[in-house]
Coordinates of C-alpha atoms and ligand atoms in Angstrom, one line a residue:
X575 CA 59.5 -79.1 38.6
X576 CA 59.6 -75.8 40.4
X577 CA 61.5 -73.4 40.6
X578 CA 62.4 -74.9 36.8
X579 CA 58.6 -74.8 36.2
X580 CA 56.6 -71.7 35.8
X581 CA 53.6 -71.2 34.3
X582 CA 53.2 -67.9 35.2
X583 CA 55.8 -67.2 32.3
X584 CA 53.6 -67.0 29.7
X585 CA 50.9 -64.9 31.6
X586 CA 53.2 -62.2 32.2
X587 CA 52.5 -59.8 29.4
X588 CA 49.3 -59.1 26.8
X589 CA 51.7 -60.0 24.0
X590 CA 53.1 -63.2 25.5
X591 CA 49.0 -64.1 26.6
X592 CA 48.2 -63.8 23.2
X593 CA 50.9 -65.8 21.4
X594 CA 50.1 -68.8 23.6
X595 CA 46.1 -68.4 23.5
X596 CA 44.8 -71.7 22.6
X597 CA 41.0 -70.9 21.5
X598 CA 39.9 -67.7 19.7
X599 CA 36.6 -66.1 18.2
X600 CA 35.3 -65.7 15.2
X601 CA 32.4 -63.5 14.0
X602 CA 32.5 -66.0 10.9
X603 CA 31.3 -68.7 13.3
X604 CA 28.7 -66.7 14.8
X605 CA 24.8 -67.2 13.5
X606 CA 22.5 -64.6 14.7
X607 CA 18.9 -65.6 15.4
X608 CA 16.1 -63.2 14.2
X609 CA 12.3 -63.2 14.8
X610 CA 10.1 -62.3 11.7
X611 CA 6.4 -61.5 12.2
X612 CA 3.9 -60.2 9.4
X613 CA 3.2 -56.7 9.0
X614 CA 5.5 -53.4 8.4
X615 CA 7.2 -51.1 10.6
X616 CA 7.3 -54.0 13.4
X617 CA 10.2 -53.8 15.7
X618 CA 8.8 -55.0 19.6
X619 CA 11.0 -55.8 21.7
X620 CA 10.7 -59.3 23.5
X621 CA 11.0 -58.5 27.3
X622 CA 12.5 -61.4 28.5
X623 CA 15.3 -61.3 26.1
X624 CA 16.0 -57.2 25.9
X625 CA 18.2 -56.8 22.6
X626 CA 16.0 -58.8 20.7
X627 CA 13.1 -58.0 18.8
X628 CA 9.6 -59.0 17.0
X629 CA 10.4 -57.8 13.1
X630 CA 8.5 -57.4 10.5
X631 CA 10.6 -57.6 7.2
X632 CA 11.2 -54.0 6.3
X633 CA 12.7 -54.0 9.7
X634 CA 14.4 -57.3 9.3
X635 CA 16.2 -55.7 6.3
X636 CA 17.7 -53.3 8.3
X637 CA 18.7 -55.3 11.5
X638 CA 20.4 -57.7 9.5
X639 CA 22.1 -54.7 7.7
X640 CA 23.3 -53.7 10.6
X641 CA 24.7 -56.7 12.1
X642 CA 26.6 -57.3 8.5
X643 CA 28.2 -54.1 9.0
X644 CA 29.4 -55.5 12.6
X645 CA 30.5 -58.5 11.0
X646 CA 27.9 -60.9 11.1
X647 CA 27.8 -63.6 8.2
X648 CA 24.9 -66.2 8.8
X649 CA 21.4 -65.2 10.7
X650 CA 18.7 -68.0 11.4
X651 CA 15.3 -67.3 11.3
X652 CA 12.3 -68.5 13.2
X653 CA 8.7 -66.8 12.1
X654 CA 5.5 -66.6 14.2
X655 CA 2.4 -67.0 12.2
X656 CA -0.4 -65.1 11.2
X657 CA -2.4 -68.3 12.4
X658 CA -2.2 -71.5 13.8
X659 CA -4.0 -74.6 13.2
X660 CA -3.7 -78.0 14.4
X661 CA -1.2 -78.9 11.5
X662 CA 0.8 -75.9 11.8
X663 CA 0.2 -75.6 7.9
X664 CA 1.8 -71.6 7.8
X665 CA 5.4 -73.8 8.5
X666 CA 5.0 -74.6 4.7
X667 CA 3.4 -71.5 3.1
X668 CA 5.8 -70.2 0.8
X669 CA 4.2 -66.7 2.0
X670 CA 4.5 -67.1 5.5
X671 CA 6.7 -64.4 7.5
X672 CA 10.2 -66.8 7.1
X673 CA 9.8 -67.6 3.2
X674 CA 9.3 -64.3 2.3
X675 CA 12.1 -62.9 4.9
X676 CA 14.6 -65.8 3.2
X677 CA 13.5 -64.1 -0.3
X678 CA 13.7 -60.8 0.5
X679 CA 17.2 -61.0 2.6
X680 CA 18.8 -63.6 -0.5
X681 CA 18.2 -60.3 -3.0
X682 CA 19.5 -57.9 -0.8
X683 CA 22.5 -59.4 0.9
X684 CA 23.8 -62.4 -1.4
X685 CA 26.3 -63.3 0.3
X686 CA 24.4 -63.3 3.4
X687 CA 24.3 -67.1 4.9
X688 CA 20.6 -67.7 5.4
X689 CA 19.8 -70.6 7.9
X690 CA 16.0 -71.2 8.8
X691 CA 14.9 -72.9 11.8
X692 CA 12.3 -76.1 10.8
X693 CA 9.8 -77.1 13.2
X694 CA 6.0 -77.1 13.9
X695 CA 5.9 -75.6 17.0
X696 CA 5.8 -71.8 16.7
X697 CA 3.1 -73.1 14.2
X698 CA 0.4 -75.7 16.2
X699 CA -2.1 -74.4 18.1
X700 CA -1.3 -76.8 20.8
X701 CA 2.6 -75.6 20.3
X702 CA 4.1 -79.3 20.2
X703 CA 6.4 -79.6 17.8
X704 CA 4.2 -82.3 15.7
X705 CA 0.9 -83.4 15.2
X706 CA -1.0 -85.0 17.9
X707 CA -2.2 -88.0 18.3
X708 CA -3.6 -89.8 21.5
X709 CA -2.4 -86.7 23.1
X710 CA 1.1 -87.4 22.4
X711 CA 3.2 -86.2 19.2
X712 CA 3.1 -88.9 16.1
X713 CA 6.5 -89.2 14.9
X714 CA 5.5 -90.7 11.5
X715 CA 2.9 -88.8 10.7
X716 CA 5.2 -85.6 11.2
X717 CA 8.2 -85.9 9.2
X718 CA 6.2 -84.8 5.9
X719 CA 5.2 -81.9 7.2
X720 CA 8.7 -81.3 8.4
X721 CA 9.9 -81.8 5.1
X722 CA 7.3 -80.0 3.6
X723 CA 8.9 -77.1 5.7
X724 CA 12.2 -77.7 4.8
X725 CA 11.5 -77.8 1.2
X726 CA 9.2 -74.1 1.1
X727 CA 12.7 -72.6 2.8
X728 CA 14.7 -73.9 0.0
X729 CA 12.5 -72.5 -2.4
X730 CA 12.7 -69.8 -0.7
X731 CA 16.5 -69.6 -1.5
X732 CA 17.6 -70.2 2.2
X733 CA 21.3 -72.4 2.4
X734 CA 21.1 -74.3 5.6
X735 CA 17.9 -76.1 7.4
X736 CA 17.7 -76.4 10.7
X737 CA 15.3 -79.5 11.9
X738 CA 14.8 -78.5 16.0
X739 CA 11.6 -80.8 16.5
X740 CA 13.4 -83.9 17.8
X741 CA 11.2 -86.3 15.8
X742 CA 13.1 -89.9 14.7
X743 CA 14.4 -90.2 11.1
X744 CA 13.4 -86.3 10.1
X745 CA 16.8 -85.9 8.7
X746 CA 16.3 -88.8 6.1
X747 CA 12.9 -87.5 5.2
X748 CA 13.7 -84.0 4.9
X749 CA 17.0 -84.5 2.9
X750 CA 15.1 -86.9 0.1
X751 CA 12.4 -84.5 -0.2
X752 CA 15.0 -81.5 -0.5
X753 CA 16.5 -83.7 -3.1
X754 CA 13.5 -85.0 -5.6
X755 CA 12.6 -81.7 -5.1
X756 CA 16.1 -80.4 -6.9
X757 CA 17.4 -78.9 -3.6
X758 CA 20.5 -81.2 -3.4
X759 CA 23.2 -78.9 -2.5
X760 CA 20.6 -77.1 0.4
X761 CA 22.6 -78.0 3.8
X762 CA 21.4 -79.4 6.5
X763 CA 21.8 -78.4 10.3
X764 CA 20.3 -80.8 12.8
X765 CA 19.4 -80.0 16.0
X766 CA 20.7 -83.3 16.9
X767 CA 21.3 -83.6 20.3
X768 CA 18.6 -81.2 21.6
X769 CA 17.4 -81.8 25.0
X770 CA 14.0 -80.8 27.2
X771 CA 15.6 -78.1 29.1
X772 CA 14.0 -75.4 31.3
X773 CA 16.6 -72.6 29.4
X774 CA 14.4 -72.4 26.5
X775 CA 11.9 -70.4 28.7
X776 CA 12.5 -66.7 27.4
X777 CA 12.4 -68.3 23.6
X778 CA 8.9 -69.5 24.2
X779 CA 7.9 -66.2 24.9
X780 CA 9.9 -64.6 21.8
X781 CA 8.6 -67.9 19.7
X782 CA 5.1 -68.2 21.4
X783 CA 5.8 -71.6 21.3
X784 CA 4.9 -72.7 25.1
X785 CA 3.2 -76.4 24.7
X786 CA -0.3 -76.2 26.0
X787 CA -0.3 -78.9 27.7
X788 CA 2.4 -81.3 28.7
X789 CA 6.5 -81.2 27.7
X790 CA 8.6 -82.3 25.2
X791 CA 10.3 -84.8 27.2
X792 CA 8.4 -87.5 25.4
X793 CA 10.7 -85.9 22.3
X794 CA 13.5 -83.8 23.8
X795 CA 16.6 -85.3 25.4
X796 CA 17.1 -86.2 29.4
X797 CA 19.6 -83.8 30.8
X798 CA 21.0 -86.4 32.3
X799 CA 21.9 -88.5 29.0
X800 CA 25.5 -88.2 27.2
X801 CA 26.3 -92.0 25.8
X802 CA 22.4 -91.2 24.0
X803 CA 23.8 -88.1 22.6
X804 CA 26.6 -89.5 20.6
X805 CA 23.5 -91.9 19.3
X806 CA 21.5 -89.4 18.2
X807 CA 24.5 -87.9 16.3
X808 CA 25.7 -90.5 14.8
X809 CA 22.0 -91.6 13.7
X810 CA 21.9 -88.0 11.9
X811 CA 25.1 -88.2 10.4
X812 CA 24.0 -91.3 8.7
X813 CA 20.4 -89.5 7.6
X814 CA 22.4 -86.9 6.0
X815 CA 23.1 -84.4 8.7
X816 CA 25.9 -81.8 7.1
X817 CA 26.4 -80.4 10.1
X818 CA 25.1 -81.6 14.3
X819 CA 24.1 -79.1 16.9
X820 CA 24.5 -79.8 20.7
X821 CA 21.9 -77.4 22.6
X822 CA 21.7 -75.9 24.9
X823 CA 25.3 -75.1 25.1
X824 CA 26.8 -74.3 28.5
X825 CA 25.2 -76.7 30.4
X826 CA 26.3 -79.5 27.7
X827 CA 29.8 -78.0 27.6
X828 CA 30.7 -82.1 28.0
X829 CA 28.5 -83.3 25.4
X830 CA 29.8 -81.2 23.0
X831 CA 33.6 -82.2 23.5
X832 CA 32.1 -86.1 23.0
X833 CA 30.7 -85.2 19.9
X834 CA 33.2 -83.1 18.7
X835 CA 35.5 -86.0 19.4
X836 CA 33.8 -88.4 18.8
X837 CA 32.8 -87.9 15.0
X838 CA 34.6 -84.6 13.9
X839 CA 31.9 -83.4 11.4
X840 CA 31.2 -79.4 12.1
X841 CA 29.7 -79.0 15.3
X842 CA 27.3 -76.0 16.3
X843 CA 26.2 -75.3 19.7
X844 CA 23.3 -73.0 20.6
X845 CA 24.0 -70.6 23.4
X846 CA 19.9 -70.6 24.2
X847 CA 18.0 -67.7 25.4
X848 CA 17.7 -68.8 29.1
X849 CA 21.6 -68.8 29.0
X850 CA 21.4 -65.1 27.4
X851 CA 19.0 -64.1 29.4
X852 CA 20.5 -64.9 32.6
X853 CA 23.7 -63.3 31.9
X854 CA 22.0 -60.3 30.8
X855 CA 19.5 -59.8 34.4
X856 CA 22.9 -60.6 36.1
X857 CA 24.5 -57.5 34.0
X858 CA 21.1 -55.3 34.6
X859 CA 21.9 -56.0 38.4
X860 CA 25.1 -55.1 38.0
X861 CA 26.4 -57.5 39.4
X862 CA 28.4 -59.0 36.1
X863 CA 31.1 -57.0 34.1
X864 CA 29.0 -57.7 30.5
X865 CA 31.4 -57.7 27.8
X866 CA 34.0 -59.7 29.8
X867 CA 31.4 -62.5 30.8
X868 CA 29.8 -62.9 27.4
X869 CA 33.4 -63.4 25.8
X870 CA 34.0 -65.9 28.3
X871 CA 31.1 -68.0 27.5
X872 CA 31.1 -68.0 23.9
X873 CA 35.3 -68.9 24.5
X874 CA 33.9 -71.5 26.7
X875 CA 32.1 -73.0 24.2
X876 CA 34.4 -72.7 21.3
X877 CA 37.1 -74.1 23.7
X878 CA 35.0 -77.3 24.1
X879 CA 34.7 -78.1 21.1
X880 CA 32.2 -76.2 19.2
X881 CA 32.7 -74.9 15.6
X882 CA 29.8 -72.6 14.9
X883 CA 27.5 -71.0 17.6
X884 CA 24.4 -69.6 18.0
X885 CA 24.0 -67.0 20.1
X886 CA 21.9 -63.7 20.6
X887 CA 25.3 -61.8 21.6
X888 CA 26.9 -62.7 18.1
X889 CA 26.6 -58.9 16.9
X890 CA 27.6 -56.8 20.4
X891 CA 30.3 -60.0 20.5
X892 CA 31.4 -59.5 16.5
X893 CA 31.5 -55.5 17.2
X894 CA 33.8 -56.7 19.8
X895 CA 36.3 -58.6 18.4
X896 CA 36.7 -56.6 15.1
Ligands
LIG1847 C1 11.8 -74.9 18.3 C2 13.0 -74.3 19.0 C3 13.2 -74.0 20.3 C4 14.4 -73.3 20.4 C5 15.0 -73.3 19.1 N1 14.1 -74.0 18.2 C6 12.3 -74.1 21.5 C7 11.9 -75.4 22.1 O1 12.3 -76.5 21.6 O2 11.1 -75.3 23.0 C8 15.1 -72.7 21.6 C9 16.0 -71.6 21.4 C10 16.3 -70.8 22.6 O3 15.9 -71.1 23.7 O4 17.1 -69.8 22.4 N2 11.6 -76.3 18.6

């Protein structure tokens, strides 16, 4: 014990802080999320999340350029229709805004990862993330269209599908319908402990995916509920799940570590727009140093557990860390 004990040892230089540092980031771990709309020339910026943007695919091409040059390796994509229906029947138009993005970014960057968010909502006219059915959301009747989805990215060419809807047993129906439909070695990324949380406000706007009436707690996770989380991984895992996603991320930093722990397949955690947007009305304020608080959080998650993370800093945070 002290004097014999001192911590403080091995904080006393840069060198020494790094040799001992226990979690580090990785652009390779980061996955961008994009926005693709219809149309040509389309770059709007969504004003509750400033740094992100409305694109249409020409400039798509070039925002993902960009953020390879800063080191970015995998982007997921969420699309916003030209219509919505009751159905959401653009989610499996192989000529909606996300198939043809997935096409046209597979030619020009290869090597590109391509991930693409699967879910109704951004789709429905009534923005739940199913069909509805005695004004609630019909788990059965959903998981076709889901994999209906899932299978139009493959063809597509994207690598990893992302099921976010929440609905029971979607993994198992979307992974056999990958596979009859030749798409066996397509990954899949499941949103599996997901939870109804008031952060994915500024998303909703980006998305225009607000529910029109009701919430998704009837599908979505309690916030309050851990032990259900490690159920709802392990259920995907047994469905087929590649790869399990905690989200959101910082208020879950504990759910993640379970997980993590708990089954040690590749966790991703989704540092969600409410979490980016806060940090970034606190920096517009002035009243947080940016680049110091956004490393901390994405270390933060990393540190508790996480393998991959989403996150709207991952360029300005890869440009960082190069
Ligand atoms: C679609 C979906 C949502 C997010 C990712 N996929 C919104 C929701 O469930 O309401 C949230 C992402 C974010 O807030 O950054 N179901």
């Amino acid at each position: 014990m002290f004097p014999v004990a001192r911590p403080r040892r091995l904080r006393r230089t840069a060198a020494i802080r790094d040799l001992v540092r226990e979690t580090s980031l990785d652009p390779k771990d980061f996955i961008y999320p994009l926005f693709v709309r219809h149309g040509k020339g389309v770059r709007t910026e969504i004003t509750s999340m400033p740094g992100n943007y409305h694109l249409s695919i020409d400039m798509l091409v070039e925002e993902v350029g960009a953020a390879r040059d800063d080191g970015v390796c995998a982007v997921i994509l969420f699309g916003l229709p030209e219509k919505k229906d009751e159905t959401g029947s653009e989610a499996w138009d192989d000529e909606a805004a996300v198939q043809t993005a997935v096409r046209t970014l597979k030619k020009e960057y290869p090597g590109l990862i391509v991930v693409t968010d699967v879910c109704l909502c951004e789709y429905t006219s009534h923005g739940h993330c199913g069909v509805i059915e005695d004004g609630g959301v019909a788990n059965d009747k959903t998981l076709e269209l889901l994999a209906r989805a899932a299978v139009s990215h493959a063809r597509a060419g994207a690598d990893i599908v992302a099921p976010s809807d929440m609905m029971d047993g979607r993994v198992e129906a979307i992974r056999s319908y990958l596979d009859e439909s030749g798409f066996s070695e397509v990954t899949i990324l499941s949103y599996a402990a997901k939870y109804a949380s008031a952060f994915y406000g500024p998303f909703r706007e980006a998305a225009e995916s607000a529910p029109q009436f009701g919430d998704r707690r009837a599908y979505q996770m309690d916030p309050a509920n851990a032990d259900e989380a490690l159920v709802e991984v392990g259920l995907d895992i047994e469905e087929g799940a590649d790869i399990v996603m905690v989200k959101p991320a910082l208020a879950y930093l504990d759910v993640i570590r379970r997980v993590k722990e708990t089954y040690g397949v590749p966790v991703a955690a989704y540092n969600v727009s409410g979490e980016y947007s806060m940090l970034m009305a606190a920096v517009e304020r002035g009243w947080i140093e940016r680049e110091r608080a956004m490393l901390e959080v994405l270390t933060a998650i990393k540190r508790a557990g996480a393998d991959i993370i989403l996150t709207y800093h991952a360029r300005e945070a890869a440009r960082l860390l190069r």
